[in-house]
Short mmCIF file of C-alpha atoms and ligand atoms in Angstrom, two decimals:
data_model
loop_
_atom_site.label_atom_id
_atom_site.label_comp_id
_atom_site.label_asym_id
_atom_site.label_seq_id
_atom_site.Cartn_x
_atom_site.Cartn_y
_atom_site.Cartn_z
CA UNK N 1 91.05 160.67 95.67
CA UNK N 2 91.31 163.34 98.38
CA UNK N 3 88.51 165.85 98.84
CA UNK N 4 88.18 169.06 100.86
CA UNK N 5 84.62 169.35 102.17
CA UNK N 6 82.73 172.27 103.67
CA UNK N 7 79.42 172.29 105.57
CA UNK N 8 77.71 175.48 106.80
CA UNK N 9 74.02 174.80 106.17
CA UNK N 10 72.79 175.65 109.66
CA UNK N 11 74.62 176.26 112.95
CA UNK N 12 77.67 174.02 112.63
CA UNK N 13 80.77 175.26 110.87
CA UNK N 14 82.61 172.21 109.59
CA UNK N 15 85.48 171.46 107.26
CA UNK N 16 87.26 168.18 106.52
CA UNK N 17 89.72 166.39 104.29
CA UNK N 18 88.49 162.89 103.42
CA UNK N 19 90.14 160.38 101.11
CA UNK N 20 89.15 156.98 99.82
CA UNK N 21 91.02 153.92 98.75
CA UNK N 22 89.07 150.86 97.48
CA UNK N 23 85.88 152.37 98.96
CA UNK N 24 87.56 152.58 102.38
CA UNK N 25 87.12 156.10 103.76
CA UNK N 26 89.83 157.88 105.71
CA UNK N 27 89.15 161.09 107.59
CA UNK N 28 92.52 162.79 107.32
CA UNK N 29 91.58 165.99 109.12
CA UNK N 30 88.40 167.57 110.34
CA UNK N 31 87.23 170.55 112.34
CA UNK N 32 83.77 171.27 113.60
CA UNK N 33 82.50 174.16 115.64
CA UNK N 34 79.00 174.25 117.05
CA UNK N 35 77.16 177.51 117.62
CA UNK N 36 74.66 175.89 119.99
CA UNK N 37 75.60 178.07 122.98
CA UNK N 38 75.30 181.24 120.85
CA UNK N 39 71.76 180.36 119.72
CA UNK N 40 70.61 178.75 122.99
CA UNK N 41 69.68 182.16 124.46
CA UNK N 42 67.25 182.66 121.55
CA UNK N 43 65.82 179.12 121.86
CA UNK N 44 66.61 178.40 118.20
CA UNK N 45 68.97 179.26 115.35
CA UNK N 46 69.03 182.92 114.22
CA UNK N 47 70.15 182.85 110.53
CA UNK N 48 72.04 186.17 110.43
CA UNK N 49 73.86 185.39 113.69
CA UNK N 50 74.73 181.93 112.33
CA UNK N 51 76.25 183.42 109.17
CA UNK N 52 78.41 185.83 111.16
CA UNK N 53 79.66 182.98 113.35
CA UNK N 54 80.49 180.89 110.23
CA UNK N 55 82.60 183.75 108.84
CA UNK N 56 84.48 184.15 112.13
CA UNK N 57 85.21 180.43 112.34
CA UNK N 58 85.74 179.10 108.84
CA UNK N 59 88.95 180.89 107.84
CA UNK N 60 90.92 179.89 110.96
CA UNK N 61 89.65 176.33 110.34
CA UNK N 62 90.84 176.38 106.73
CA UNK N 63 94.24 177.65 107.90
CA UNK N 64 94.45 174.82 110.47
CA UNK N 65 94.09 172.24 107.69
CA UNK N 66 97.57 173.35 106.53
CA UNK N 67 96.81 172.75 102.87
CA UNK N 68 99.52 174.14 100.52
CA UNK N 69 98.55 177.56 99.16
CA UNK N 70 98.01 176.17 95.66
CA UNK N 71 95.79 173.34 97.00
CA UNK N 72 98.26 170.81 95.61
CA UNK N 73 97.19 167.94 97.90
CA UNK N 74 93.49 168.29 97.10
CA UNK N 75 91.77 166.62 94.12
CA UNK N 76 88.30 168.20 94.46
CA UNK N 77 86.20 170.44 96.69
CA UNK N 78 82.76 169.40 97.98
CA UNK N 79 80.30 171.79 99.56
CA UNK N 80 76.76 171.66 100.92
CA UNK N 81 74.60 173.46 98.36
CA UNK N 82 71.36 173.12 100.36
CA UNK N 83 68.84 172.73 101.85
CA UNK N 84 69.50 175.07 104.76
CA UNK N 85 69.55 178.69 105.83
CA UNK N 86 70.53 181.04 102.98
CA UNK N 87 72.96 183.26 104.94
CA UNK N 88 74.68 180.19 106.41
CA UNK N 89 74.85 178.18 103.17
CA UNK N 90 76.34 181.13 101.32
CA UNK N 91 79.43 181.31 103.52
CA UNK N 92 80.46 177.73 102.70
CA UNK N 93 79.41 177.93 99.06
CA UNK N 94 81.26 181.19 98.36
CA UNK N 95 84.42 179.90 100.05
CA UNK N 96 84.24 176.65 98.05
CA UNK N 97 83.74 178.59 94.80
CA UNK N 98 86.77 180.80 95.48
CA UNK N 99 89.01 177.86 96.33
CA UNK N 100 87.87 175.81 93.33
CA UNK N 101 88.46 178.72 90.99
CA UNK N 102 91.83 179.75 92.43
CA UNK N 103 93.17 176.20 92.73
CA UNK N 104 91.57 175.06 89.45
CA UNK N 105 89.95 172.07 91.18
CA UNK N 106 86.61 170.44 90.37
CA UNK N 107 83.72 171.68 92.54
CA UNK N 108 81.23 169.04 93.71
CA UNK N 109 77.77 170.12 94.92
CA UNK N 110 76.33 168.01 97.73
CA UNK N 111 72.77 167.92 99.00
CA UNK N 112 72.85 168.14 102.80
CA UNK N 113 70.33 165.27 103.10
CA UNK N 114 72.41 163.12 100.77
CA UNK N 115 75.36 163.91 103.05
CA UNK N 116 73.45 162.56 106.06
CA UNK N 117 72.61 159.36 104.14
CA UNK N 118 76.29 158.87 103.22
CA UNK N 119 77.36 159.10 106.88
CA UNK N 120 76.89 155.30 107.11
CA UNK N 121 79.51 154.83 104.37
CA UNK N 122 82.25 155.93 106.79
CA UNK N 123 82.69 152.39 108.11
CA UNK N 124 80.27 150.29 106.00
CA UNK N 125 79.35 149.57 102.41
CA UNK N 126 75.56 149.13 102.46
CA UNK N 127 74.05 147.05 99.68
CA UNK N 128 71.51 148.71 97.40
CA UNK N 129 68.66 149.36 97.53
CA UNK N 130 69.09 151.24 100.82
CA UNK N 131 66.04 152.57 102.65
CA UNK N 132 67.22 155.58 104.66
CA UNK N 133 65.28 156.97 107.60
CA UNK N 134 66.60 160.52 107.81
CA UNK N 135 65.60 162.22 111.04
CA UNK N 136 66.98 165.65 111.83
CA UNK N 137 65.98 169.08 113.09
CA UNK N 138 64.75 170.14 109.67
CA UNK N 139 63.76 166.87 107.99
CA UNK N 140 61.99 163.57 108.53
CA UNK N 141 62.13 161.53 105.37
CA UNK N 142 62.14 157.96 104.15
CA UNK N 143 64.42 157.86 101.12
CA UNK N 144 64.92 154.84 98.89
CA UNK N 145 68.43 154.96 97.47
CA UNK N 146 68.65 152.62 94.49
CA UNK N 147 72.28 153.35 93.64
CA UNK N 148 74.84 156.09 94.22
CA UNK N 149 73.07 159.38 93.55
CA UNK N 150 69.73 157.72 92.64
CA UNK N 151 66.99 158.54 95.13
CA UNK N 152 63.26 158.12 95.48
CA UNK N 153 61.43 160.05 98.18
CA UNK N 154 59.13 157.50 99.80
CA UNK N 155 57.68 159.60 102.61
CA UNK N 156 58.22 162.83 104.50
CA UNK N 157 56.81 164.90 107.31
CA UNK N 158 53.81 167.00 106.44
CA UNK N 159 54.61 169.56 109.14
CA UNK N 160 57.27 169.47 111.88
CA UNK N 161 60.40 167.35 111.63
CA UNK N 162 61.05 164.79 114.38
CA UNK N 163 63.98 166.80 115.76
CA UNK N 164 61.89 169.97 115.67
CA UNK N 165 59.22 168.17 117.74
CA UNK N 166 61.90 167.14 120.27
CA UNK N 167 63.09 170.77 120.44
CA UNK N 168 59.58 172.22 120.81
CA UNK N 169 58.48 169.70 123.46
CA UNK N 170 61.72 170.31 125.38
CA UNK N 171 60.87 174.02 125.38
CA UNK N 172 57.37 173.24 126.74
CA UNK N 173 59.02 171.20 129.50
CA UNK N 174 61.54 173.94 130.28
CA UNK N 175 64.45 171.73 129.19
CA UNK N 176 67.58 173.04 127.50
CA UNK N 177 68.14 173.59 123.75
CA UNK N 178 68.69 171.51 121.65
CA UNK N 179 65.82 169.47 122.99
CA UNK N 180 66.65 166.02 121.64
CA UNK N 181 69.46 165.12 124.03
CA UNK N 182 67.61 166.81 126.94
CA UNK N 183 64.41 164.80 126.31
CA UNK N 184 66.38 161.56 125.83
CA UNK N 185 68.13 162.15 129.18
CA UNK N 186 64.89 162.97 131.03
CA UNK N 187 63.11 160.00 129.41
CA UNK N 188 65.66 157.60 130.93
CA UNK N 189 64.29 158.49 134.38
CA UNK N 190 60.64 158.26 133.27
CA UNK N 191 57.98 155.65 132.60
CA UNK N 192 57.07 155.52 128.91
CA UNK N 193 53.71 153.87 129.72
CA UNK N 194 52.61 156.46 132.29
CA UNK N 195 51.07 158.79 129.69
CA UNK N 196 49.85 157.74 126.25
CA UNK N 197 50.41 160.32 123.52
CA UNK N 198 48.96 159.86 120.00
CA UNK N 199 50.97 158.10 117.28
CA UNK N 200 50.27 160.52 114.40
CA UNK N 201 49.39 159.11 110.97
CA UNK N 202 50.06 155.55 112.04
CA UNK N 203 46.82 154.45 110.37
CA UNK N 204 47.52 156.23 107.07
CA UNK N 205 48.56 153.91 104.27
CA UNK N 206 51.34 156.18 103.00
CA UNK N 207 54.81 156.67 104.46
CA UNK N 208 54.36 160.29 105.54
CA UNK N 209 54.76 161.63 109.06
CA UNK N 210 53.21 164.45 111.10
CA UNK N 211 54.52 165.63 114.44
CA UNK N 212 52.86 169.00 115.10
CA UNK N 213 49.71 167.37 116.53
CA UNK N 214 51.84 165.34 118.93
CA UNK N 215 53.50 168.52 120.15
CA UNK N 216 50.03 170.05 120.69
CA UNK N 217 48.94 166.90 122.58
CA UNK N 218 51.90 167.39 124.94
CA UNK N 219 51.06 171.10 125.33
CA UNK N 220 47.43 170.24 126.17
CA UNK N 221 48.51 167.58 128.64
CA UNK N 222 50.80 170.04 130.42
CA UNK N 223 48.03 172.66 130.52
CA UNK N 224 45.59 170.20 132.12
CA UNK N 225 48.04 168.54 134.51
CA UNK N 226 49.80 171.05 136.73
CA UNK N 227 51.65 168.25 138.55
CA UNK N 228 52.94 166.61 135.36
CA UNK N 229 56.11 164.56 135.93
CA UNK N 230 58.69 165.78 133.40
CA UNK N 231 60.52 162.43 132.91
CA UNK N 232 57.19 160.63 132.31
CA UNK N 233 56.09 163.24 129.75
CA UNK N 234 59.51 163.04 128.04
CA UNK N 235 59.41 159.23 127.99
CA UNK N 236 55.80 159.12 126.73
CA UNK N 237 56.53 161.66 123.99
CA UNK N 238 59.75 159.93 122.92
CA UNK N 239 57.95 156.56 122.76
CA UNK N 240 55.26 158.06 120.49
CA UNK N 241 57.85 159.52 118.09
CA UNK N 242 59.89 156.32 118.00
CA UNK N 243 56.91 154.01 117.48
CA UNK N 244 55.72 156.17 114.58
CA UNK N 245 59.16 156.30 112.91
CA UNK N 246 59.87 152.60 113.35
CA UNK N 247 56.41 151.36 112.30
CA UNK N 248 56.49 153.37 109.06
CA UNK N 249 60.04 152.19 108.31
CA UNK N 250 59.01 148.54 108.78
CA UNK N 251 56.04 149.05 106.47
CA UNK N 252 58.22 150.70 103.85
CA UNK N 253 60.55 147.69 104.05
CA UNK N 254 57.63 145.37 103.31
CA UNK N 255 56.68 147.39 100.26
CA UNK N 256 60.09 148.30 98.81
CA UNK N 257 62.14 145.24 99.89
CA UNK N 258 65.47 147.04 100.46
CA UNK N 259 68.64 145.09 101.20
CA UNK N 260 69.75 147.64 103.79
CA UNK N 261 68.21 150.18 106.13
CA UNK N 262 70.16 153.28 107.19
CA UNK N 263 69.29 155.42 110.21
CA UNK N 264 70.83 158.89 109.86
CA UNK N 265 70.53 162.53 110.97
CA UNK N 266 70.70 164.34 114.31
CA UNK N 267 67.83 162.38 115.91
CA UNK N 268 69.60 159.10 115.03
CA UNK N 269 71.85 159.86 118.03
CA UNK N 270 68.87 158.75 120.15
CA UNK N 271 69.91 155.39 121.60
CA UNK N 272 66.32 154.32 122.25
CA UNK N 273 65.49 154.88 118.54
CA UNK N 274 68.64 153.02 117.45
CA UNK N 275 67.84 150.03 119.66
CA UNK N 276 64.11 149.91 118.85
CA UNK N 277 64.70 150.05 115.09
CA UNK N 278 67.50 147.46 115.19
CA UNK N 279 65.42 145.02 117.28
CA UNK N 280 62.26 145.50 115.21
CA UNK N 281 64.13 145.01 111.92
CA UNK N 282 65.79 141.84 113.18
CA UNK N 283 62.36 140.51 114.11
CA UNK N 284 60.62 141.50 110.87
CA UNK N 285 63.33 140.63 108.35
CA UNK N 286 66.79 139.57 109.59
CA UNK N 287 68.08 139.53 105.99
CA UNK N 288 67.93 143.33 105.81
CA UNK N 289 71.15 144.82 107.22
CA UNK N 290 70.67 147.82 109.53
CA UNK N 291 73.34 150.54 109.31
CA UNK N 292 73.35 153.19 112.02
CA UNK N 293 75.10 156.52 111.45
CA UNK N 294 78.31 156.58 113.51
CA UNK N 295 77.54 158.68 116.62
CA UNK N 296 80.11 161.30 115.66
CA UNK N 297 78.40 161.77 112.27
CA UNK N 298 74.76 161.95 113.43
CA UNK N 299 74.78 165.75 113.71
CA UNK N 300 75.86 168.11 110.95
CA UNK N 301 79.50 167.62 109.93
CA UNK N 302 81.78 167.98 106.92
CA UNK N 303 82.94 164.34 106.84
CA UNK N 304 79.57 163.13 105.52
CA UNK N 305 79.69 165.87 102.86
CA UNK N 306 83.18 164.68 101.91
CA UNK N 307 82.05 161.04 101.61
CA UNK N 308 79.05 162.00 99.44
CA UNK N 309 81.36 164.30 97.47
CA UNK N 310 83.82 161.49 96.76
CA UNK N 311 81.07 159.31 95.26
CA UNK N 312 79.67 162.29 93.31
CA UNK N 313 83.14 163.18 92.01
CA UNK N 314 83.60 159.62 90.72
CA UNK N 315 80.36 160.08 88.78
CA UNK N 316 81.72 163.32 87.35
CA UNK N 317 79.11 165.54 89.02
CA UNK N 318 80.87 168.92 88.90
CA UNK N 319 79.66 172.52 88.63
CA UNK N 320 81.19 175.71 87.25
CA UNK N 321 82.42 177.66 90.30
CA UNK N 322 81.59 181.01 88.69
CA UNK N 323 77.95 180.07 88.07
CA UNK N 324 77.23 178.00 91.18
CA UNK N 325 74.74 179.19 93.84
CA UNK N 326 73.52 177.98 97.22
CA UNK N 327 69.96 176.64 97.09
CA UNK N 328 68.07 176.79 100.42
CA UNK N 329 65.24 174.62 99.05
CA UNK N 330 67.37 172.02 97.24
CA UNK N 331 65.56 168.69 97.00
CA UNK N 332 67.09 165.25 96.97
CA UNK N 333 64.88 164.13 94.05
O1 LIG O 1 71.06 166.71 111.76
P1 LIG O 1 71.06 167.79 112.77
O2 LIG O 1 72.30 167.99 113.61
O3 LIG O 1 70.72 169.16 112.13
C1 LIG O 1 69.81 169.29 111.09
O4 LIG O 1 70.22 169.11 109.91
O5 LIG O 1 68.64 169.56 111.41
O6 LIG O 1 69.82 167.49 113.75
C2 LIG O 1 69.57 168.28 114.88
C3 LIG O 1 68.36 167.72 115.60
C4 LIG O 1 67.85 168.62 116.72
O7 LIG O 1 66.48 168.81 116.56
C5 LIG O 1 68.18 167.84 118.00
O8 LIG O 1 67.25 168.09 119.04
C6 LIG O 1 68.08 166.41 117.50
O9 LIG O 1 68.68 166.45 116.21
N1 LIG O 1 68.79 165.46 118.37
C7 LIG O 1 68.18 164.46 119.03
C8 LIG O 1 69.19 163.81 119.80
N2 LIG O 1 70.37 164.45 119.55
C9 LIG O 1 70.11 165.46 118.68
N3 LIG O 1 66.90 164.06 119.05
C10 LIG O 1 66.58 163.01 119.83
N4 LIG O 1 67.48 162.36 120.61
C11 LIG O 1 68.78 162.72 120.62
N5 LIG O 1 69.64 162.05 121.39
ZN1 LIG O 2 71.57 168.01 109.10
#
């Protein structure tokens, strides 16, 4: 099966053609355009600006795919339905609806979070149940995936997402947007033991997270220490986030006994997080396979939406293009 996939949930415009043969994925074509430089001057994503950029970019991208005008080579169309920014989501959803209707192709709705989880299926076939640690700019969730399309939300952030905390702390430190890569780079030069920041909710018996207090702890530290060393603050903050994420994931493994763990989402590009989780899992339970999102699929992209869409299409999950709507608050369960 060959699927055309579209992702416009936030500030990346992305489109891809993905096919599968015996569960082996092939990315036939893909285009991605980041709006980071456009939004950097505002210090965050401006929804209306994002939507205008998607419109400017998506049609030339579609043209570059060189699909026949009747869509003859395409078996189905997958699109991110949500969660995300309404003006952004709508651009991708409305385009997908038009194409599905004109070409008379099945339309497959994909949850953006589900897309992130499926990024590990590009090169691997994880065994179920899969415990996914999804860490991005908008979400921090532990999701137990029992089978294709069957999810249980095990834990989530009660306030800021991990990526959001990276972005906010980077701002406090005067580092560039997006903050994750900037903090990771600064942390390499710093001493993670120089400053101890709190590990939020580590004592709680659930699998939830909270990062807004950690951000406040960094703000307070900077207010009280005028000679603060940026790399040490970055390293101390990053260590606190990583210890919290990894400890809760290990505990969830004890309770839910998954056969695989998947680390996905924008923050999964953090090499320190990848290494810490891999090492800790090997130590705790070497039988559980750890699958890391391929680096090129950690951020938002259309390939992961295509992979999720292919599995959804095989299950016959289709929607009527004339009735379908974007849903900014779409949940995975
Ligand atoms: O998944 P994503 O591209 O977009 C959302 O769906 O939110 O995630 C973006 C987030 C941003 O907050 C960014 O700062 C963070 O991922 N990020 C990182 C790294 N690279 C990106 N955080 C920590 N370390 C990184 N290397
Ligand atoms: Zn995302």
